Amino acid sequence: MASDGARKQFWKRSNSKVPGSLLKATPKVPTTPVKAKRVSTFQEFESNTSDAWDAGEDDDELLAMAAESLNTEVVMETANRVLRNHSQRQERHKLQEAPGPEQKPKPLAEPPLVPSGDLRLVKSVSESHTSCPAESASDSVPLQRSQSLPHSATVALGGTSDSSTLGSSVLSEREAFRLDKFKQLLAGPNTDLEELRKLSWSGIPKPVRPITWKLLSGYLPANVDRRPATLQRKQKEYFAFIEHYYDSRNDEAHQDTYRQIHIDIPRMSPEALILQPKVTEIFERILFIWAIRHPASGYVQGINDLVTPFFVVFICEYIEQEDVDAADVSRVPADVLRNVEADTYWCMSKLLDGIQDNYTFAQPGIQMKVKMLEELVSRIDEQVHRHLEQHEVRYLQFAFRWMNNLLMREVPLRCTVRLWDTYQSEPEGFSRFHLYVCAAFLVRWRKEILEERDFQELLLFLQNLPTAQWGDEDISLLLAEAYRLKFAFADAPNHYKK
């Protein structure tokens, strides 16, 4: 095993294994691999790489990369294939746009916006919002230069994409094709869960999101014939818990737990949904039953937020209204609500099984993850890390909530749902991959962070980041940056392993 010192030099020693080092833009792809230039800092590594990815037939290979542990041979094979296709497309594009003998070359236009469905390697998120000051004040600032990481396809909560750069017919064809791939995969007698994870990494279309989440969470079996019986059994089991335990909420031993749940739920978002009496009752039952059945942790503030994405996704099957946040749940049939409640409970339980140390006494899992985040950021962006240190801002002061609520308080619900598509397709997505997402999330705001020179203002900014208008493009960029960091700094969490 390498020493700690050797691990800290991971990115200096092995540039040839980092995706960006394969991507030096050239008109031709060399027949022999070009040795990457040795760099001494991460910033130099970034500056020495450039875009060489494009959308097209390489989508499946790149999405597969996001779901598997890659070795050098896989990276080289996939990268060379993409580079060849990219160069060929560039040559065709040049031939098509070459001016005729009597034509004058057209002036260079503004670089096109990155299409929502595009699959690219993206540049550092921290630079994506600072490199184009002339851009409009849109919150979804696309990247003109791509770098270092597969950029997953953009699929919104409603399964839509940005139509500002491609014709609606092209987008609808792409979405329909993607949805069809999901349906074909789900229609077989035994769903290939590995393939489903690869396909889901870049987002899940709304019509198939409920069944996909249930499969990826391990709630439903891969065998189609077994699913109805499993659903019936698990739903019956949940309501047996209700009948057996829920009346004890007023017992002295459980009064404090139920009271805290009752207080926390109205503070959740979206308010228009949460404050509906039926939704409040459902959430109270789910959280109380989970707390009673998990005495090692019991109920801890933060767990309540993890119910909402599952409930919203599962209720979407029965609500035509696009704005689910304000949907009237009272119109949903009672038997449907019962099934949604049971499904939500079991899927939330599966999620919490993987991060339960976040909620046991003193929350050691969160304490450890915050330390890991600090170590990771110090290696990714030393300037940001030193700036926080100089102003005596501790990571625990802002990142505790990021770990406790899985960024749900930091981004809109629609973004959380898209984020969870990827989390459920990543190995240890809610624990290990979430660390890299948090690192990318912090560095995304580097310009604003470095401009703050006051402790109070800096801390308030980090605790109230301006993400209210974030959309699918922002989450796709964040995930792409997180994947790049995971690939380049995969040894970072090992420093804190026991």
Coordinates of C-alpha atoms in Angstrom, one line a residue:
M1 CA 0.0 0.0 0.0
A2 CA 1.3 3.4 -0.9
S3 CA 2.2 5.8 2.0
D4 CA 0.1 8.8 2.8
G5 CA 2.7 11.1 1.3
A6 CA 2.6 9.1 -2.0
R7 CA -1.2 9.3 -2.0
K8 CA -1.1 13.0 -1.7
Q9 CA 0.9 13.2 -4.9
F10 CA -1.6 11.0 -6.7
W11 CA -2.5 13.6 -9.4
K12 CA 1.2 14.6 -9.9
R13 CA 2.4 11.0 -10.4
S14 CA -0.3 9.6 -12.7
N15 CA -1.4 12.2 -15.2
S16 CA -1.5 9.6 -17.9
K17 CA -4.4 8.0 -16.1
V18 CA -6.5 11.1 -15.7
P19 CA -9.0 11.6 -18.5
G20 CA -7.9 15.2 -19.2
S21 CA -4.4 14.1 -20.1
L22 CA -5.8 12.2 -23.0
L23 CA -7.6 15.1 -24.5
K24 CA -5.1 17.5 -26.0
A25 CA -7.1 18.8 -29.0
T26 CA -5.4 18.0 -32.3
P27 CA -6.7 17.9 -35.9
K28 CA -5.5 14.2 -36.1
V29 CA -5.4 11.5 -33.6
P30 CA -1.9 10.1 -33.3
T31 CA -1.4 6.4 -33.9
T32 CA 0.6 6.1 -30.8
P33 CA -0.4 7.5 -27.4
V34 CA 1.2 10.8 -26.6
K35 CA 2.8 11.0 -23.2
A36 CA 1.2 13.6 -21.0
K37 CA 3.3 16.6 -19.9
R38 CA 4.2 16.4 -16.3
V39 CA 2.6 19.1 -14.3
S40 CA 3.2 20.4 -10.9
T41 CA -0.1 21.9 -9.8
F42 CA -3.7 21.0 -10.4
Q43 CA -4.3 24.4 -12.0
E44 CA -1.6 23.6 -14.6
F45 CA -3.2 20.3 -15.1
E46 CA -6.4 22.0 -16.0
S47 CA -4.8 24.5 -18.3
N48 CA -3.0 21.8 -20.3
T49 CA -6.3 20.0 -21.2
S50 CA -9.0 21.0 -23.6
D51 CA -12.2 19.8 -25.1
A52 CA -12.3 16.7 -27.1
W53 CA -15.7 15.2 -26.3
D54 CA -18.8 15.6 -28.3
A55 CA -22.3 14.3 -28.4
G56 CA -23.1 11.3 -30.5
E57 CA -22.6 7.6 -30.6
D58 CA -20.2 7.7 -27.7
D59 CA -23.0 8.4 -25.1
D60 CA -23.4 4.9 -23.9
E61 CA -19.6 4.3 -23.4
L62 CA -19.2 7.5 -21.4
L63 CA -22.3 6.9 -19.3
A64 CA -20.9 3.4 -18.6
M65 CA -17.7 5.1 -17.4
A66 CA -19.6 7.0 -14.9
A67 CA -21.0 3.9 -13.3
E68 CA -17.9 1.7 -13.1
S69 CA -14.5 1.7 -11.6
L70 CA -12.2 2.4 -14.6
N71 CA -8.8 1.0 -15.3
T72 CA -6.3 2.6 -17.7
E73 CA -7.2 0.2 -20.6
V74 CA -10.9 1.1 -20.5
V75 CA -10.1 4.9 -20.4
M76 CA -7.7 4.6 -23.3
E77 CA -10.0 2.6 -25.4
T78 CA -13.0 4.8 -24.9
A79 CA -11.1 8.0 -25.1
N80 CA -9.4 7.0 -28.4
R81 CA -12.7 6.0 -29.9
V82 CA -14.2 9.4 -28.9
L83 CA -11.2 11.3 -30.2
R84 CA -11.4 9.6 -33.6
N85 CA -15.1 10.4 -33.9
H86 CA -14.6 13.9 -32.7
S87 CA -11.8 14.5 -35.3
Q88 CA -13.9 13.1 -38.1
R89 CA -16.8 15.3 -37.2
Q90 CA -14.6 18.3 -37.1
E91 CA -13.2 17.5 -40.6
R92 CA -16.7 17.1 -42.0
H93 CA -17.8 20.3 -40.4
K94 CA -14.8 22.2 -41.9
L95 CA -15.5 20.9 -45.4
Q96 CA -19.2 21.8 -45.1
E97 CA -18.4 25.4 -43.9
A98 CA -15.4 26.0 -46.3
P99 CA -16.3 29.2 -48.3
G100 CA -16.6 28.9 -52.0
P101 CA -14.3 30.8 -54.4
E102 CA -16.6 33.9 -54.5
Q103 CA -17.6 33.7 -50.8
K104 CA -16.1 35.8 -48.1
P105 CA -15.5 34.0 -44.8
K106 CA -18.2 34.8 -42.3
P107 CA -17.2 36.5 -39.1
L108 CA -16.9 34.3 -36.1
A109 CA -20.2 34.1 -34.2
E110 CA -20.6 33.7 -30.5
P111 CA -19.9 30.2 -29.4
P112 CA -23.1 28.2 -29.3
L113 CA -24.7 27.3 -26.0
V114 CA -24.0 23.8 -24.8
P115 CA -27.1 21.7 -25.7
S116 CA -28.9 20.2 -22.8
G117 CA -28.5 16.7 -24.1
D118 CA -24.9 17.1 -24.9
L119 CA -22.4 14.7 -23.5
R120 CA -19.1 16.5 -22.8
L121 CA -16.1 16.8 -20.6
V122 CA -16.7 19.9 -18.6
K123 CA -14.2 22.5 -17.3
S124 CA -14.0 23.3 -13.7
V125 CA -17.3 24.4 -12.4
S126 CA -15.5 27.1 -10.5
E127 CA -14.6 28.7 -13.8
S128 CA -17.8 28.1 -15.6
H129 CA -19.5 31.1 -14.1
T130 CA -16.6 33.4 -14.0
S131 CA -15.0 33.1 -17.4
C132 CA -17.7 34.9 -19.4
P133 CA -18.6 38.2 -17.6
A134 CA -20.4 39.4 -20.7
E135 CA -23.0 36.7 -20.4
S136 CA -26.6 37.6 -19.4
A137 CA -27.6 37.2 -15.8
S138 CA -29.0 33.8 -16.4
D139 CA -28.4 31.3 -13.6
S140 CA -27.7 28.5 -16.0
V141 CA -24.5 29.7 -17.6
P142 CA -23.3 27.2 -20.2
L143 CA -19.7 26.3 -20.6
Q144 CA -18.0 27.1 -23.9
R145 CA -14.9 25.0 -23.1
S146 CA -15.1 21.5 -21.9
Q147 CA -12.6 19.6 -19.9
S148 CA -11.7 16.5 -18.0
L149 CA -15.0 14.7 -17.3
P150 CA -18.0 13.1 -19.0
H151 CA -20.8 15.6 -18.9
S152 CA -24.0 13.6 -18.4
A153 CA -27.0 14.3 -20.5
T154 CA -29.5 16.8 -19.1
V155 CA -32.9 15.5 -18.2
A156 CA -35.2 17.6 -16.1
L157 CA -37.7 16.5 -13.5
G158 CA -40.3 16.6 -16.2
G159 CA -38.1 14.9 -18.7
T160 CA -37.5 18.0 -20.8
S161 CA -34.4 19.7 -22.1
D162 CA -33.3 23.2 -23.0
S163 CA -34.5 24.0 -26.5
S164 CA -32.5 27.2 -27.0
T165 CA -29.8 25.5 -29.2
L166 CA -31.5 22.6 -31.0
G167 CA -34.7 22.3 -32.8
S168 CA -37.6 21.0 -30.8
S169 CA -38.0 18.1 -33.2
V170 CA -34.3 17.0 -32.5
L171 CA -34.8 17.3 -28.8
S172 CA -38.1 15.4 -28.8
E173 CA -36.5 12.7 -30.9
R174 CA -33.6 12.4 -28.5
E175 CA -35.9 12.3 -25.4
A176 CA -38.1 9.8 -27.1
F177 CA -35.2 7.6 -28.0
R178 CA -33.8 7.8 -24.4
L179 CA -37.2 7.0 -22.9
D180 CA -37.5 4.1 -25.3
K181 CA -34.2 2.7 -24.1
F182 CA -35.4 2.8 -20.5
K183 CA -38.7 1.1 -21.4
Q184 CA -37.0 -1.6 -23.4
L185 CA -34.6 -2.3 -20.4
L186 CA -37.5 -2.3 -17.9
A187 CA -39.8 -4.5 -20.1
G188 CA -37.6 -7.6 -20.0
P189 CA -38.4 -10.5 -17.7
N190 CA -35.3 -9.6 -15.6
T191 CA -34.0 -6.0 -15.6
D192 CA -30.3 -5.7 -15.9
L193 CA -29.6 -3.4 -12.9
E194 CA -26.1 -2.6 -14.0
E195 CA -27.3 -1.4 -17.4
L196 CA -30.1 0.5 -15.7
R197 CA -27.5 2.3 -13.5
K198 CA -25.4 3.3 -16.5
L199 CA -28.4 4.6 -18.3
S200 CA -29.7 6.5 -15.2
W201 CA -26.5 8.3 -14.4
S202 CA -27.3 11.1 -16.8
G203 CA -30.9 11.5 -15.6
I204 CA -34.1 9.5 -15.7
P205 CA -37.1 10.5 -17.8
K206 CA -40.1 11.4 -15.6
P207 CA -42.5 8.6 -16.9
V208 CA -40.1 5.8 -15.8
R209 CA -38.5 7.5 -12.8
P210 CA -40.8 5.9 -10.1
I211 CA -40.1 2.3 -11.1
T212 CA -36.4 3.1 -11.8
W213 CA -35.9 4.5 -8.3
K214 CA -37.7 1.6 -6.7
L215 CA -35.4 -0.8 -8.6
L216 CA -32.1 1.1 -8.0
S217 CA -32.9 1.5 -4.3
G218 CA -33.2 -2.3 -4.0
Y219 CA -36.9 -2.0 -3.0
L220 CA -38.2 -4.0 -5.9
P221 CA -36.6 -7.2 -7.4
A222 CA -35.2 -7.3 -10.9
N223 CA -37.6 -10.0 -11.9
V224 CA -40.7 -8.6 -13.3
D225 CA -43.0 -11.4 -12.2
R226 CA -41.9 -11.0 -8.5
R227 CA -42.7 -7.3 -8.3
P228 CA -46.5 -7.3 -7.7
A229 CA -46.1 -9.8 -4.8
T230 CA -43.2 -7.9 -3.4
L231 CA -45.1 -4.6 -3.5
Q232 CA -48.2 -6.2 -1.9
R233 CA -46.1 -7.8 0.9
K234 CA -44.0 -4.7 1.7
Q235 CA -47.0 -2.4 1.7
K236 CA -48.9 -4.8 4.0
E237 CA -45.8 -5.0 6.3
Y238 CA -45.6 -1.2 6.6
F239 CA -49.2 -0.8 7.6
A240 CA -48.8 -3.6 10.1
F241 CA -46.1 -1.4 11.7
I242 CA -48.5 1.5 11.7
E243 CA -51.1 -0.6 13.5
H244 CA -48.6 -1.9 16.0
Y245 CA -46.5 1.2 16.8
Y246 CA -48.2 4.4 15.8
D247 CA -50.5 4.7 18.8
S248 CA -47.5 4.7 21.0
R249 CA -46.5 8.2 19.8
N250 CA -48.3 9.6 22.9
D251 CA -46.5 7.3 25.3
E252 CA -44.0 9.0 27.6
A253 CA -41.1 7.1 26.1
H254 CA -41.9 8.4 22.6
Q255 CA -43.5 11.8 23.2
D256 CA -40.3 13.7 22.6
T257 CA -39.6 11.9 19.3
Y258 CA -43.1 12.5 18.0
R259 CA -43.1 16.1 19.2
Q260 CA -39.9 16.9 17.3
I261 CA -41.2 15.3 14.1
H262 CA -44.4 17.3 14.5
I263 CA -42.4 20.5 14.8
D264 CA -40.0 19.8 12.0
I265 CA -42.4 18.9 9.2
P266 CA -44.0 22.3 8.8
R267 CA -40.5 23.8 8.3
M268 CA -39.8 21.6 5.3
S269 CA -40.2 22.6 1.7
P270 CA -42.1 23.0 -0.6
E271 CA -44.6 24.5 1.9
A272 CA -47.6 24.3 -0.5
L273 CA -47.2 20.5 -0.5
I274 CA -45.9 19.8 3.0
L275 CA -48.6 21.9 4.8
Q276 CA -51.5 19.9 3.3
P277 CA -53.0 17.9 6.2
K278 CA -52.8 14.5 4.4
V279 CA -49.1 15.0 3.5
T280 CA -48.3 16.1 7.0
E281 CA -50.0 12.9 8.4
I282 CA -48.1 10.7 6.0
F283 CA -44.7 12.2 6.8
E284 CA -45.4 12.0 10.5
R285 CA -46.2 8.3 10.2
I286 CA -43.2 7.5 8.0
L287 CA -40.7 9.3 10.3
F288 CA -42.1 8.0 13.5
I289 CA -42.2 4.4 12.4
W290 CA -38.6 4.6 11.1
A291 CA -37.4 6.1 14.4
I292 CA -39.1 3.4 16.5
R293 CA -37.6 0.7 14.3
H294 CA -34.1 2.2 14.4
P295 CA -33.4 2.8 18.1
A296 CA -29.6 3.1 17.5
S297 CA -30.2 6.5 15.9
G298 CA -33.8 7.4 16.5
Y299 CA -35.2 10.5 14.8
V300 CA -32.6 13.2 14.0
Q301 CA -33.4 16.5 12.4
G302 CA -32.4 16.2 8.7
I303 CA -33.9 12.8 8.2
N304 CA -37.3 14.5 7.6
D305 CA -36.0 16.2 4.4
L306 CA -35.1 12.8 2.9
V307 CA -38.7 11.8 2.7
T308 CA -39.8 14.5 0.2
P309 CA -38.0 13.4 -3.0
F310 CA -39.3 9.9 -2.8
F311 CA -42.9 11.1 -2.0
V312 CA -42.8 13.6 -4.9
V313 CA -41.5 11.2 -7.5
F314 CA -44.0 8.4 -6.5
I315 CA -47.0 10.8 -6.4
C316 CA -46.1 12.1 -9.8
E317 CA -47.5 8.9 -11.3
Y318 CA -51.0 10.0 -10.2
I319 CA -50.9 13.8 -10.7
E320 CA -51.1 15.4 -14.1
Q321 CA -50.1 18.8 -12.8
E322 CA -46.6 19.7 -13.8
D323 CA -46.0 21.8 -10.7
V324 CA -46.1 18.9 -8.1
D325 CA -45.0 21.3 -5.4
A326 CA -48.4 22.9 -5.4
A327 CA -50.5 19.8 -6.3
D328 CA -53.6 19.0 -4.4
V329 CA -52.9 15.6 -2.8
S330 CA -56.5 15.4 -1.4
R331 CA -57.7 14.5 -4.9
V332 CA -55.5 11.4 -5.0
P333 CA -57.5 8.3 -4.1
A334 CA -56.9 7.0 -0.6
D335 CA -55.6 3.6 -1.7
V336 CA -53.1 5.2 -4.0
L337 CA -51.9 7.5 -1.2
R338 CA -51.5 4.4 1.0
N339 CA -49.3 2.7 -1.6
V340 CA -47.2 5.8 -2.1
E341 CA -46.7 6.2 1.6
A342 CA -45.5 2.6 2.0
D343 CA -43.2 2.8 -1.0
T344 CA -41.7 6.1 0.3
Y345 CA -41.1 4.6 3.7
W346 CA -39.2 1.6 2.3
C347 CA -37.1 3.5 -0.2
M348 CA -36.2 6.1 2.4
S349 CA -35.2 3.2 4.7
K350 CA -33.0 1.7 2.0
L351 CA -31.2 5.1 1.6
L352 CA -30.7 5.6 5.3
D353 CA -29.3 2.1 5.7
G354 CA -26.2 3.3 3.7
I355 CA -25.7 6.5 5.7
Q356 CA -27.1 5.6 9.2
D357 CA -23.8 6.6 10.9
N358 CA -24.8 10.2 9.9
Y359 CA -27.6 10.0 12.4
T360 CA -26.3 7.9 15.3
F361 CA -25.1 9.6 18.6
A362 CA -22.9 12.6 17.9
Q363 CA -23.4 12.0 14.1
P364 CA -19.9 10.6 13.5
G365 CA -20.6 9.9 9.9
I366 CA -21.1 13.6 9.2
Q367 CA -18.1 14.6 11.3
M368 CA -15.9 12.3 9.2
K369 CA -17.3 13.5 5.9
V370 CA -16.8 17.1 6.8
K371 CA -13.1 16.4 7.5
M372 CA -12.8 14.5 4.2
L373 CA -14.4 17.5 2.4
E374 CA -11.8 19.8 4.0
E375 CA -8.9 17.6 2.9
L376 CA -10.3 17.3 -0.6
V377 CA -10.9 21.0 -1.1
S378 CA -7.4 21.8 0.2
R379 CA -6.0 19.7 -2.7
I380 CA -8.4 20.8 -5.3
D381 CA -8.3 24.6 -4.7
E382 CA -5.7 25.6 -2.2
Q383 CA -6.6 29.3 -2.6
V384 CA -10.2 28.8 -1.6
H385 CA -9.1 26.6 1.3
R386 CA -6.6 29.2 2.6
H387 CA -9.2 32.0 2.2
L388 CA -11.6 30.1 4.5
E389 CA -8.8 29.5 7.0
Q390 CA -7.6 33.1 7.0
H391 CA -11.1 34.3 7.8
E392 CA -11.6 31.6 10.4
V393 CA -14.5 30.0 8.7
R394 CA -14.8 26.3 9.7
Y395 CA -16.1 23.7 7.2
L396 CA -18.4 22.4 9.9
Q397 CA -20.2 25.7 10.0
F398 CA -21.6 25.4 6.5
A399 CA -20.9 21.8 5.3
F400 CA -22.6 20.0 8.3
R401 CA -26.0 20.8 6.7
W402 CA -24.7 19.8 3.3
M403 CA -24.1 16.3 4.7
N404 CA -27.0 16.2 7.0
N405 CA -29.6 17.1 4.4
L406 CA -27.8 15.9 1.3
L407 CA -27.8 19.4 -0.2
M408 CA -31.6 19.5 -0.1
R409 CA -31.7 22.8 1.7
E410 CA -29.1 24.3 -0.8
V411 CA -30.8 23.5 -4.2
P412 CA -34.4 23.5 -5.4
L413 CA -36.4 20.3 -5.1
R414 CA -36.4 19.7 -8.9
C415 CA -32.6 19.8 -8.7
T416 CA -32.5 17.4 -5.8
V417 CA -34.6 14.9 -7.8
R418 CA -32.1 15.1 -10.7
L419 CA -29.2 14.8 -8.3
W420 CA -30.7 11.7 -6.8
D421 CA -31.0 10.0 -10.2
T422 CA -27.2 10.0 -10.3
Y423 CA -26.8 9.2 -6.6
Q424 CA -28.8 6.0 -7.0
S425 CA -26.8 4.9 -10.0
E426 CA -23.4 5.6 -8.4
P427 CA -21.9 3.0 -6.0
E428 CA -22.3 4.5 -2.6
G429 CA -23.8 7.6 -4.2
F430 CA -25.4 9.1 -1.1
S431 CA -22.2 8.7 1.0
R432 CA -19.0 8.6 -1.1
F433 CA -20.0 10.3 -4.3
H434 CA -21.9 13.0 -2.3
L435 CA -18.5 14.1 -0.9
Y436 CA -17.2 15.0 -4.4
V437 CA -20.5 16.8 -5.2
C438 CA -20.1 18.9 -2.1
A439 CA -16.5 19.7 -3.1
A440 CA -17.6 20.7 -6.6
F441 CA -20.5 22.7 -5.1
L442 CA -18.1 24.7 -2.9
V443 CA -15.5 25.4 -5.6
R444 CA -18.4 26.4 -8.0
W445 CA -18.6 29.6 -5.9
R446 CA -14.9 30.3 -5.7
K447 CA -15.1 33.8 -7.2
E448 CA -17.7 35.0 -4.8
I449 CA -16.0 33.3 -1.9
L450 CA -12.6 35.0 -2.6
E451 CA -14.4 38.4 -3.0
E452 CA -15.7 38.2 0.6
R453 CA -13.3 39.7 3.1
D454 CA -15.5 39.6 6.2
F455 CA -16.1 36.5 8.4
Q456 CA -19.7 37.1 8.9
E457 CA -20.5 38.0 5.3
L458 CA -18.5 35.0 4.0
L459 CA -20.3 32.6 6.4
L460 CA -23.7 34.0 5.5
F461 CA -23.0 33.6 1.9
L462 CA -21.9 29.9 2.3
Q463 CA -25.0 29.2 4.4
N464 CA -27.4 30.9 1.9
L465 CA -26.0 30.3 -1.6
P466 CA -28.0 31.8 -4.5
T467 CA -29.4 28.7 -6.1
A468 CA -33.1 29.5 -6.2
Q469 CA -33.1 29.7 -10.0
W470 CA -30.9 26.7 -10.6
G471 CA -32.0 24.2 -13.2
D472 CA -31.1 21.0 -14.8
E473 CA -28.1 22.4 -16.6
D474 CA -26.5 23.6 -13.3
I475 CA -26.9 20.2 -11.7
S476 CA -25.5 18.4 -14.8
L477 CA -22.4 20.7 -14.6
L478 CA -22.1 20.0 -10.9
L479 CA -22.3 16.2 -11.3
A480 CA -19.8 16.3 -14.2
E481 CA -17.3 18.3 -12.1
A482 CA -17.9 15.9 -9.2
Y483 CA -17.1 12.9 -11.4
R484 CA -13.9 14.6 -12.6
L485 CA -12.9 15.1 -9.0
K486 CA -13.8 11.5 -8.1
F487 CA -11.6 10.3 -10.9
A488 CA -8.6 12.6 -10.2
F489 CA -8.7 12.5 -6.4
A490 CA -10.1 9.1 -5.6
D491 CA -7.6 8.5 -2.9
A492 CA -8.7 11.6 -0.9
P493 CA -11.1 9.8 1.5
N494 CA -8.6 7.1 2.3
H495 CA -6.7 9.5 4.6
Y496 CA -9.6 9.2 7.0
K497 CA -10.3 5.4 6.8
K498 CA -9.7 3.5 10.0

